[in-house]
Coordinates of C-alpha atoms and ligand atoms in Angstrom, one line a residue:
M21 CA 37.7 5.5 15.3
N22 CA 34.4 7.0 15.9
A23 CA 31.0 9.1 13.6
M24 CA 30.5 11.2 16.0
I25 CA 26.9 10.6 16.5
Y26 CA 25.0 10.8 19.7
H27 CA 22.4 9.5 20.3
R28 CA 20.6 8.5 23.7
C29 CA 18.3 5.6 21.7
D30 CA 15.5 5.4 21.7
P31 CA 13.7 4.9 26.2
S32 CA 12.2 1.7 25.2
D33 CA 15.1 -0.2 24.5
F34 CA 15.9 -0.1 28.6
D35 CA 12.8 -0.6 30.0
A36 CA 13.1 -3.2 27.5
W37 CA 15.9 -4.4 29.5
E38 CA 14.7 -4.2 32.4
R39 CA 11.9 -6.3 31.8
Q40 CA 15.2 -8.7 30.7
G41 CA 16.0 -9.2 34.4
A42 CA 18.0 -5.6 34.1
V43 CA 16.7 -4.4 37.3
G44 CA 17.3 -0.6 37.8
W45 CA 18.5 0.9 34.6
G46 CA 14.9 1.7 33.4
Y47 CA 14.3 4.2 31.1
E48 CA 13.7 6.4 33.9
S49 CA 16.9 5.8 36.1
L50 CA 19.1 6.6 33.4
R51 CA 17.5 10.0 31.9
K52 CA 19.1 11.8 35.0
Y53 CA 22.8 10.3 33.9
F54 CA 22.8 10.6 29.7
L55 CA 21.2 14.4 31.9
K56 CA 24.2 14.7 34.2
A57 CA 26.4 13.0 31.5
E58 CA 25.4 16.4 29.2
K59 CA 27.6 19.8 28.6
Y60 CA 24.6 20.6 24.5
I61 CA 25.8 23.6 22.7
P62 CA 23.4 24.5 20.5
R63 CA 24.2 25.9 17.5
Q64 CA 21.7 27.4 14.2
P65 CA 20.4 26.1 11.9
H66 CA 18.9 22.6 13.3
S67 CA 18.9 22.4 17.2
A68 CA 17.4 20.9 20.0
D69 CA 15.5 22.4 22.7
P70 CA 18.4 22.7 25.9
K71 CA 15.5 22.0 28.5
N72 CA 15.4 18.4 27.2
H73 CA 19.5 18.8 27.2
G74 CA 22.0 18.3 30.2
T75 CA 24.6 21.2 29.2
N76 CA 26.5 21.4 32.2
G77 CA 28.3 17.4 32.2
M78 CA 31.7 16.7 30.3
V79 CA 30.6 15.0 27.0
A80 CA 30.1 18.1 24.6
H81 CA 27.9 17.5 21.4
S82 CA 26.0 19.7 19.7
H83 CA 23.9 19.8 16.2
V84 CA 26.3 20.1 13.1
P85 CA 25.6 21.9 10.1
I86 CA 24.9 19.9 6.3
A87 CA 25.7 19.5 3.4
P88 CA 22.3 20.5 1.1
I89 CA 21.8 17.1 -0.5
C90 CA 20.8 16.1 3.8
E91 CA 18.8 19.1 3.5
T92 CA 17.4 17.8 0.6
I93 CA 17.1 14.1 2.0
L94 CA 14.9 15.5 5.0
Q95 CA 12.1 16.9 2.2
A96 CA 12.1 13.3 0.6
T97 CA 11.7 11.5 3.9
E98 CA 9.3 14.6 5.4
N99 CA 6.5 13.3 1.5
L100 CA 6.9 10.1 2.4
G101 CA 4.3 10.4 5.2
I102 CA 7.9 10.4 7.8
P103 CA 8.4 13.7 10.3
V104 CA 11.2 15.2 10.7
T105 CA 12.5 16.0 14.1
D106 CA 15.9 17.9 14.8
D107 CA 16.2 15.5 18.1
F108 CA 16.7 12.7 18.3
N109 CA 17.2 12.7 21.8
T110 CA 14.0 13.6 23.4
C111 CA 11.7 11.3 25.8
E112 CA 9.4 10.8 23.0
G113 CA 11.9 8.5 20.6
T114 CA 13.7 8.2 18.5
I115 CA 10.6 7.7 15.0
G116 CA 11.2 9.7 12.8
A117 CA 14.1 11.7 10.1
G118 CA 16.2 13.9 10.6
P119 CA 19.4 15.7 11.3
F120 CA 22.1 13.5 14.3
A121 CA 23.6 15.2 16.6
A122 CA 28.0 15.4 16.9
A123 CA 30.2 14.8 20.3
V124 CA 31.8 18.0 18.6
D125 CA 33.3 20.4 21.9
E126 CA 32.8 24.1 21.9
K127 CA 36.0 23.9 19.6
H128 CA 34.5 22.2 17.3
E129 CA 35.9 19.0 17.7
R130 CA 35.4 15.5 18.7
S131 CA 34.0 15.4 21.9
S132 CA 35.5 12.1 23.3
T133 CA 35.3 10.0 27.4
A134 CA 39.2 10.6 26.7
T135 CA 38.9 14.8 25.9
A136 CA 35.1 14.7 27.9
Y137 CA 37.1 12.7 31.5
L138 CA 40.7 12.9 31.8
T139 CA 41.2 16.8 31.5
S140 CA 44.2 17.5 32.5
D141 CA 43.4 18.3 35.8
V142 CA 41.8 14.6 36.1
L143 CA 45.3 13.6 34.6
R144 CA 47.1 16.2 38.1
R145 CA 45.4 13.5 40.0
P146 CA 47.2 11.7 42.9
N147 CA 45.7 8.9 43.1
L148 CA 45.8 8.2 39.0
T149 CA 47.5 6.8 37.0
V150 CA 46.8 5.9 33.0
A151 CA 49.6 3.6 31.7
V152 CA 48.2 4.1 27.9
T153 CA 50.2 1.2 25.3
V154 CA 49.5 -1.5 28.4
M155 CA 48.3 -4.8 27.6
T156 CA 46.1 -6.1 30.9
E157 CA 46.9 -10.0 30.1
R158 CA 44.6 -11.1 33.1
I159 CA 42.5 -10.1 36.5
L160 CA 43.8 -12.0 39.7
F161 CA 42.6 -13.7 42.5
A162 CA 42.4 -14.6 46.5
Q163 CA 40.0 -17.2 47.6
T164 CA 37.5 -15.6 50.3
P165 CA 37.5 -17.6 54.0
E166 CA 34.1 -19.1 51.8
G167 CA 36.1 -20.5 49.3
A168 CA 34.7 -17.8 46.3
P169 CA 36.7 -16.0 44.3
R170 CA 37.5 -12.2 45.2
A171 CA 39.6 -10.2 42.7
V172 CA 42.3 -8.8 44.1
G173 CA 44.8 -7.1 41.0
I174 CA 45.5 -7.6 37.4
Q175 CA 48.8 -8.6 35.9
V176 CA 49.1 -5.9 32.5
S177 CA 52.3 -6.5 30.8
S178 CA 53.9 -4.3 27.3
R179 CA 54.7 -6.6 24.5
R180 CA 54.0 -10.1 24.7
S181 CA 57.8 -10.8 25.6
G182 CA 58.0 -8.2 28.0
P183 CA 58.4 -8.2 31.8
R184 CA 55.2 -8.5 33.7
F185 CA 53.7 -6.5 36.5
A186 CA 51.4 -6.9 39.3
V187 CA 48.6 -4.5 39.8
G188 CA 46.5 -4.5 43.5
A189 CA 43.5 -3.7 43.9
S190 CA 41.9 -2.7 47.7
K191 CA 38.6 -2.5 47.6
E192 CA 37.4 -3.7 43.3
V193 CA 39.0 -4.4 39.5
I194 CA 36.0 -2.9 37.1
V195 CA 37.0 -3.5 33.6
C196 CA 36.0 -1.6 30.8
A197 CA 37.6 -3.3 28.0
G198 CA 34.3 -2.8 24.8
A199 CA 32.7 -6.1 23.8
I200 CA 35.0 -8.2 22.5
G201 CA 38.0 -6.9 24.9
S202 CA 35.9 -7.6 28.4
P203 CA 34.6 -11.1 27.3
Q204 CA 38.1 -12.1 25.9
L205 CA 39.6 -10.7 29.5
L206 CA 37.0 -12.5 32.0
Q207 CA 37.5 -16.0 29.5
L208 CA 41.5 -15.5 30.3
S209 CA 41.4 -15.0 33.6
G210 CA 39.8 -18.6 34.7
I211 CA 36.1 -16.9 33.9
G212 CA 33.6 -18.7 31.0
D213 CA 33.0 -22.2 29.9
S214 CA 34.3 -24.8 31.8
E215 CA 34.6 -26.9 28.9
H216 CA 36.1 -24.3 26.6
L217 CA 37.7 -22.8 28.9
S218 CA 39.4 -26.2 29.9
K219 CA 40.2 -26.9 26.2
L220 CA 43.2 -24.4 26.6
N221 CA 44.0 -25.5 29.7
I222 CA 43.2 -22.0 32.1
P223 CA 42.1 -22.5 35.6
L224 CA 38.5 -22.3 36.2
V225 CA 37.7 -20.1 38.4
R226 CA 34.7 -19.8 37.7
E227 CA 31.6 -21.1 35.9
V228 CA 29.9 -17.6 33.5
P229 CA 28.7 -19.4 30.5
A230 CA 27.0 -16.9 29.4
V231 CA 31.4 -14.9 29.2
G232 CA 31.7 -14.6 25.4
R233 CA 28.1 -15.3 24.4
N234 CA 25.0 -13.5 22.8
L235 CA 27.7 -11.1 21.0
L236 CA 25.2 -8.7 19.7
D237 CA 25.9 -6.5 16.8
H238 CA 23.4 -3.9 14.3
V239 CA 24.6 -5.9 10.6
S240 CA 23.4 -4.2 7.4
A241 CA 23.1 -3.9 3.4
G242 CA 26.0 -2.6 2.3
A243 CA 27.3 0.8 1.5
L244 CA 24.0 1.8 -1.0
I245 CA 25.6 4.2 -3.0
F246 CA 22.9 6.5 -5.7
R247 CA 24.8 8.7 -9.2
A248 CA 24.3 12.2 -7.8
R249 CA 24.3 15.5 -10.5
A250 CA 27.2 17.3 -10.8
G251 CA 28.2 20.1 -7.8
R252 CA 25.4 18.4 -5.8
T253 CA 27.1 16.3 -3.2
W254 CA 30.4 16.9 -0.8
D255 CA 32.6 14.1 -3.0
Y256 CA 35.3 16.8 -3.7
L257 CA 36.3 16.3 0.7
V258 CA 37.3 13.0 -1.2
Q259 CA 38.0 13.8 -5.4
N260 CA 39.4 17.7 -5.3
P261 CA 42.3 18.1 -2.5
F262 CA 42.8 21.8 -3.4
R263 CA 39.2 22.1 -2.0
A264 CA 39.6 20.1 0.7
A265 CA 42.5 21.7 2.4
G266 CA 40.2 25.1 1.5
A267 CA 38.0 23.1 3.6
L268 CA 39.8 21.9 6.3
L269 CA 41.1 25.8 6.6
K270 CA 38.6 26.7 7.3
W271 CA 37.5 24.4 10.0
L272 CA 40.5 25.2 11.7
M273 CA 40.4 28.6 11.4
F274 CA 36.6 29.2 12.3
G275 CA 35.4 26.2 13.1
T276 CA 32.7 26.0 10.1
G277 CA 32.5 24.1 6.6
P278 CA 32.2 21.2 6.1
M279 CA 34.8 19.5 8.3
A280 CA 32.9 21.0 10.8
S281 CA 30.6 18.3 10.1
L282 CA 29.8 14.8 10.5
A283 CA 29.7 12.0 8.1
T284 CA 26.2 10.3 8.0
Q285 CA 24.7 13.0 8.5
V286 CA 21.5 12.3 8.9
G287 CA 19.5 9.9 9.6
I288 CA 16.0 7.8 9.5
F289 CA 14.4 5.3 11.6
V290 CA 10.8 3.7 10.8
R291 CA 8.8 0.8 11.9
T292 CA 8.7 -2.3 9.6
D293 CA 5.6 -2.5 9.7
D294 CA 4.9 0.9 9.1
E295 CA 2.2 0.2 6.2
R296 CA 2.7 3.7 4.3
L297 CA 6.0 3.2 4.1
P298 CA 7.4 2.4 0.7
F299 CA 8.9 -1.4 2.1
G300 CA 7.4 -2.8 -1.1
A301 CA 5.4 -6.2 -1.6
P302 CA 4.5 -7.6 1.6
L303 CA 7.6 -9.5 3.4
S304 CA 6.5 -11.4 6.6
V305 CA 8.5 -9.9 9.5
V306 CA 8.8 -11.5 13.6
D307 CA 8.2 -7.7 15.5
R308 CA 11.6 -7.2 17.6
S309 CA 11.1 -3.3 18.5
S310 CA 12.1 -2.7 22.1
G311 CA 8.1 -1.2 22.2
P312 CA 5.9 -0.3 20.0
R313 CA 6.6 3.4 19.5
A314 CA 10.2 2.7 18.8
P315 CA 11.5 1.9 15.4
D316 CA 13.7 -1.5 14.3
L317 CA 15.4 -0.1 11.5
E318 CA 17.4 3.2 10.6
M319 CA 17.9 4.1 7.7
V320 CA 21.6 6.5 7.8
M321 CA 22.5 9.5 5.3
V322 CA 25.7 9.9 3.6
P323 CA 26.5 13.6 1.8
F324 CA 29.1 11.5 -1.0
A325 CA 29.2 8.1 -2.3
V326 CA 32.7 6.0 -0.1
I327 CA 33.7 3.0 -1.2
N328 CA 35.2 0.1 0.5
H329 CA 34.8 1.9 3.4
G330 CA 36.0 5.1 2.9
L331 CA 39.0 2.6 1.9
G332 CA 39.1 3.4 -2.3
Y333 CA 37.7 6.3 -4.7
P334 CA 35.3 6.6 -6.3
P335 CA 35.8 7.5 -9.8
W336 CA 37.2 11.3 -11.5
G337 CA 34.2 12.9 -12.2
T338 CA 31.8 10.7 -10.4
Y339 CA 29.9 11.7 -8.1
G340 CA 27.1 9.9 -5.6
I341 CA 25.6 9.7 -2.5
T342 CA 26.1 7.1 0.5
T343 CA 22.8 5.4 2.5
G344 CA 23.2 2.7 4.9
S345 CA 20.8 0.8 6.4
I346 CA 20.5 -1.2 10.9
V347 CA 19.0 -4.0 12.1
L348 CA 18.6 -2.4 15.2
K349 CA 17.2 -5.7 17.0
P350 CA 18.7 -8.5 15.0
A351 CA 17.8 -12.0 15.8
S352 CA 21.6 -13.3 15.5
S353 CA 23.9 -13.5 18.4
G354 CA 27.1 -14.6 18.1
T355 CA 29.9 -15.5 20.1
V356 CA 33.4 -13.5 21.3
L357 CA 35.4 -17.0 22.0
I358 CA 39.9 -16.8 22.9
M359 CA 41.4 -19.8 21.1
S360 CA 44.7 -19.6 23.0
A361 CA 46.1 -18.8 26.6
D362 CA 48.1 -16.0 25.2
P363 CA 46.6 -12.3 25.8
Y364 CA 48.7 -11.2 22.7
E365 CA 46.7 -13.3 20.2
H366 CA 42.6 -12.4 19.0
P367 CA 39.9 -13.7 19.6
V368 CA 37.5 -15.6 17.6
I369 CA 34.8 -13.0 17.0
D370 CA 31.7 -14.4 14.7
A371 CA 28.5 -12.6 15.6
N372 CA 26.9 -14.8 13.2
Y373 CA 25.2 -12.4 10.7
L374 CA 22.5 -13.2 8.8
A375 CA 22.3 -16.6 10.6
D376 CA 18.5 -15.5 11.3
E377 CA 16.6 -14.5 8.1
N378 CA 14.6 -12.0 10.1
D379 CA 17.6 -10.1 9.9
V380 CA 18.1 -10.6 6.3
K381 CA 14.2 -10.1 5.3
M382 CA 14.5 -6.8 7.1
L383 CA 17.4 -5.4 5.3
V384 CA 16.2 -6.6 1.7
K385 CA 13.2 -4.1 3.4
A386 CA 15.1 -1.5 3.9
V387 CA 16.8 -1.9 0.1
R388 CA 13.8 -1.0 -0.5
F389 CA 12.9 1.9 1.3
L390 CA 15.9 3.1 0.2
L391 CA 14.8 2.7 -3.6
A392 CA 12.2 4.4 -3.8
L393 CA 13.4 6.8 -1.1
A394 CA 16.1 7.9 -3.5
R395 CA 12.8 8.6 -6.4
T396 CA 11.2 10.6 -4.3
P397 CA 11.3 14.7 -5.4
P398 CA 13.2 16.2 -4.1
L399 CA 16.1 14.4 -4.1
S400 CA 15.5 12.6 -7.4
D401 CA 15.5 15.8 -9.2
A402 CA 18.9 16.1 -7.6
L403 CA 20.0 11.5 -8.4
E404 CA 20.4 10.7 -11.8
F405 CA 19.8 6.9 -13.2
R406 CA 20.4 4.8 -15.1
E407 CA 19.0 1.7 -17.1
S408 CA 22.5 -0.3 -18.0
T409 CA 23.8 -0.2 -14.2
K410 CA 24.8 -4.6 -14.0
K411 CA 25.5 -5.7 -11.0
G412 CA 28.5 -5.5 -9.0
D413 CA 28.7 -1.8 -10.3
M414 CA 28.7 1.0 -7.1
F415 CA 25.8 2.5 -8.1
W416 CA 24.0 -1.5 -8.3
P417 CA 21.6 -2.0 -7.3
G418 CA 21.1 2.1 -6.5
D419 CA 20.0 2.7 -10.2
A420 CA 17.3 -0.6 -10.5
D421 CA 14.5 0.8 -10.4
P422 CA 11.9 -1.2 -8.1
D423 CA 8.8 -0.2 -9.5
K424 CA 10.1 -0.7 -13.3
V425 CA 9.6 -4.9 -15.4
R426 CA 12.4 -6.1 -17.5
M427 CA 10.9 -7.8 -20.8
R428 CA 13.5 -10.0 -21.3
R429 CA 12.9 -11.5 -25.3
S430 CA 14.0 -15.5 -25.0
R431 CA 16.7 -16.4 -28.7
A432 CA 13.7 -18.2 -29.6
I433 CA 11.4 -15.1 -29.8
T434 CA 14.1 -12.8 -31.4
K435 CA 14.3 -16.0 -34.2
S436 CA 10.6 -16.1 -34.6
L437 CA 8.3 -13.3 -33.8
N438 CA 5.4 -16.1 -34.5
G439 CA 7.2 -17.3 -30.9
P440 CA 5.2 -17.8 -27.3
L441 CA 5.0 -13.7 -25.9
P442 CA 8.2 -12.8 -23.7
T443 CA 8.5 -13.6 -19.8
I444 CA 8.6 -10.2 -18.1
H445 CA 10.6 -10.4 -14.9
P446 CA 10.7 -7.1 -11.8
Q447 CA 13.7 -5.7 -12.9
L448 CA 14.8 -6.1 -9.1
T449 CA 14.1 -9.3 -7.5
D450 CA 14.3 -9.7 -4.0
E451 CA 16.9 -12.8 -4.4
D452 CA 18.5 -9.7 -5.9
I453 CA 18.9 -7.9 -3.3
K454 CA 19.6 -11.3 -1.1
E455 CA 23.1 -11.6 -3.4
F456 CA 23.9 -8.5 -2.7
I457 CA 23.3 -8.4 1.4
R458 CA 25.1 -11.3 2.0
D459 CA 28.1 -9.8 -0.5
Y460 CA 28.1 -6.3 0.7
G461 CA 26.8 -6.4 4.2
Q462 CA 28.8 -5.5 7.1
S463 CA 29.5 -4.4 9.5
S464 CA 27.5 -1.3 11.8
W465 CA 30.2 -1.6 14.3
H466 CA 28.5 -1.9 17.8
P467 CA 29.3 -4.7 19.4
T468 CA 27.4 -5.6 22.4
S469 CA 26.5 -8.4 25.4
S470 CA 29.2 -10.6 24.9
V471 CA 29.2 -10.1 29.2
R472 CA 25.4 -9.3 29.8
M473 CA 23.6 -8.5 32.3
G474 CA 20.1 -10.3 33.9
A475 CA 19.1 -12.1 37.7
D476 CA 20.2 -15.8 36.1
P477 CA 23.0 -16.8 35.8
K478 CA 22.4 -18.6 33.1
T479 CA 21.9 -16.6 30.4
S480 CA 24.0 -13.1 32.1
A481 CA 27.2 -13.3 32.9
V482 CA 27.0 -10.2 35.8
D483 CA 24.0 -8.9 37.8
P484 CA 22.1 -6.1 37.7
Q485 CA 25.1 -4.6 40.0
L486 CA 27.7 -5.2 36.6
R487 CA 29.3 -8.3 39.6
V488 CA 30.5 -10.4 38.0
H489 CA 27.9 -13.0 39.2
R490 CA 29.4 -15.3 41.8
V491 CA 32.9 -13.7 42.4
K492 CA 33.3 -11.1 44.1
A493 CA 35.3 -7.3 43.6
L494 CA 34.7 -7.6 40.0
R495 CA 33.0 -5.5 37.5
V496 CA 32.2 -5.1 33.9
I497 CA 31.1 -1.9 33.0
D498 CA 31.6 -1.3 29.0
S499 CA 28.6 -2.6 26.3
S500 CA 28.9 -5.5 27.1
V501 CA 27.2 -5.7 29.7
F502 CA 23.9 -3.7 27.3
P503 CA 21.2 -6.7 28.1
D504 CA 20.4 -6.6 24.7
Q505 CA 20.3 -4.1 22.0
V506 CA 20.1 -0.2 21.6
S507 CA 17.8 1.0 18.7
G508 CA 20.2 2.8 17.2
H509 CA 24.0 4.3 19.1
P510 CA 25.6 2.9 21.9
C511 CA 28.4 6.1 22.6
A512 CA 25.9 8.2 25.3
V513 CA 24.2 4.9 26.5
V514 CA 28.1 3.5 27.2
V515 CA 28.5 7.0 29.2
A516 CA 25.6 7.4 30.5
M517 CA 26.2 3.6 32.6
A518 CA 29.4 4.6 33.3
E519 CA 28.0 7.5 35.6
K520 CA 24.7 5.4 37.0
A521 CA 28.1 2.5 37.8
A522 CA 29.8 5.4 39.0
D523 CA 26.4 6.1 41.9
M524 CA 26.1 2.7 42.5
I525 CA 30.2 2.3 43.6
R526 CA 30.5 5.0 45.8
Q527 CA 27.5 3.4 47.6
D528 CA 29.4 0.3 47.8
H529 CA 32.5 1.8 48.8
A530 CA 30.8 5.1 51.4
Ligands
LIG14 C1 34.2 2.7 13.2 C2 33.2 2.6 14.5 C3 32.0 4.1 14.7 C4 31.6 4.0 15.8 N1 30.8 5.3 15.8 C5 29.7 5.7 16.5 C6 28.9 6.7 16.6 O1 29.2 7.5 15.3 N2 28.6 6.7 17.4 C7 28.5 5.7 18.6 O2 27.0 5.9 19.5 N3 28.9 4.5 18.2 C8 29.8 4.2 17.3 N4 30.7 2.9 17.5 C9 30.2 2.5 18.5 C10 31.0 3.0 20.5 O3 32.3 3.1 19.8 C11 31.6 1.8 20.4 O4 30.0 1.7 21.2 C12 31.8 2.0 21.8 O5 32.6 2.4 21.8 C13 31.7 1.1 23.1 O6 32.5 1.3 24.5 P1 32.6 0.5 25.6 O7 33.9 1.8 26.1 O8 33.1 -0.6 25.8 O9 34.4 0.2 24.7 P2 35.6 0.9 23.8 O10 35.5 2.0 23.9 O11 35.6 0.4 22.2 O12 37.0 0.6 24.9 C14 37.9 -0.4 25.5 C15 38.6 0.1 25.7 O13 39.8 -0.8 25.9 C16 40.9 -1.5 25.6 N5 41.5 -2.8 25.1 C17 40.3 -3.9 25.3 N6 41.4 -5.1 25.9 C18 41.8 -4.8 26.4 C19 43.3 -5.8 28.1 N7 43.0 -5.7 27.6 N8 43.9 -4.7 28.2 C20 43.8 -3.2 27.1 N9 42.8 -2.4 27.3 C21 42.1 -3.3 26.9 C22 40.3 -1.9 24.2 O14 41.4 -1.0 23.6 C23 39.9 -0.1 23.8 O15 40.3 1.0 24.2 C24 31.1 2.8 16.4 C25 33.0 2.6 17.2 C26 33.2 1.8 15.7 C27 34.7 1.2 15.7

């Protein structure tokens, strides 16, 4: 359930975390853990300089082949003045355009945290039990002589009406249930906002109001699809079962071809205050980036048409590329709140997308940038634009030329040529784009910060040692503790954090 993009995000993200109270989590400190976790495998034609990467770690990643249309996209971005790079994962930061590195191993298969860390050797260790399809229902507490709650274990089950088991913890309990599951589990265990928990009759263990608050997700304008000329894209992987089977066979036998690649192949990281770039008429936005050299907007490129998150199919014989845009530092934040004391009931996830107008304006800029990029050679030569495309069509607003104006004749003018002059309307207004964003906007599936780290218990849930404030022997280590969103894709960051946390735990129990 992951697009396999391996991204360390921008170095200044972590320095910004440190400024927000996450002492010890700046880039210099995290960098060594990125390097420790990485096993970079150089592969041509795109390749990073191995000296910027770890090569002996657990998480394999590599550059994979990209579709020819994606190479064309990179040439167009270069023509717009955006630097092209083969490596987003250096100390220099991520501004620029380039192919994404993929979490792919030597066998050309996905390298996930499970395949990387839970190797057969590790699974054989006598001090490790991996329990799958098991639900952790709540954390169990005892009281210290000073009256503080201390985590002493967990209660688990494998179905709602099944037996419950208690698992004891001799040292501490470490929660890694993600940005949705961790706040849910803490609330079920009595850690959260006292008013909210009392409504659900959950006994309060410790008041930590930031649990379940500050949820941040990367909001996207939605898939913007451009029609492509025949033979330029990888739509055949979806449309032609014989060629798709051939591609699969090629990957199974040689580890090469389209199936060895990513779906989202190219990223473009920019700053919206870069006046050289075609963001359309000036719309003022607040600079929420992590620093003056960090991006605030990301655009991603897929070499085929993606309808309805890949659940739908474009009409036979239609070809396209799919583009997406991501507000890297959203101003809107939301909540993950349980609505029941039953662990099998889902919490309500409300990311509050687009609540802040700044996020909407950022996405309007992103859509205008993508429309301009599509009309930049040599990409424009590979695409096809039709003026007749209407709202609601899969190629709208991709077909709407942002620079053209349309003459709209009123009925009166048609009847009498002596009528008033026709009014001139821009073909695509900001309001049109906002309507598209509100209709098709979507998550980029990067929820974070719902148990955020910080120094102040009023605004954060865990301290910089990742311990829940004023609770003993309870740590949270996952994307929920990010003090703020990252300017990119979070997986590699979660792994580097876990490596650093492992050192902290080892030190605490030495
Ligand atoms: C479709 C999709 C594509 C993505 N693509 C990318 C990408 O290309 N690159 C990238 O960097 N990031 C990507 N992400 C985001 C990335 O996967 C997440 O940010 C990352 O997995 C977060 O790690 P985590 O450890 O915080 O949580 P998770 O990986 O979500 O792990 C939490 C685990 O806890 C389990 N759990 C939760 N509650 C309980 C409970 N009560 N009891 C027992 N188990 C529980 C969950 O089932 C889950 O297995 C993508 C996400 C999605 C959904």
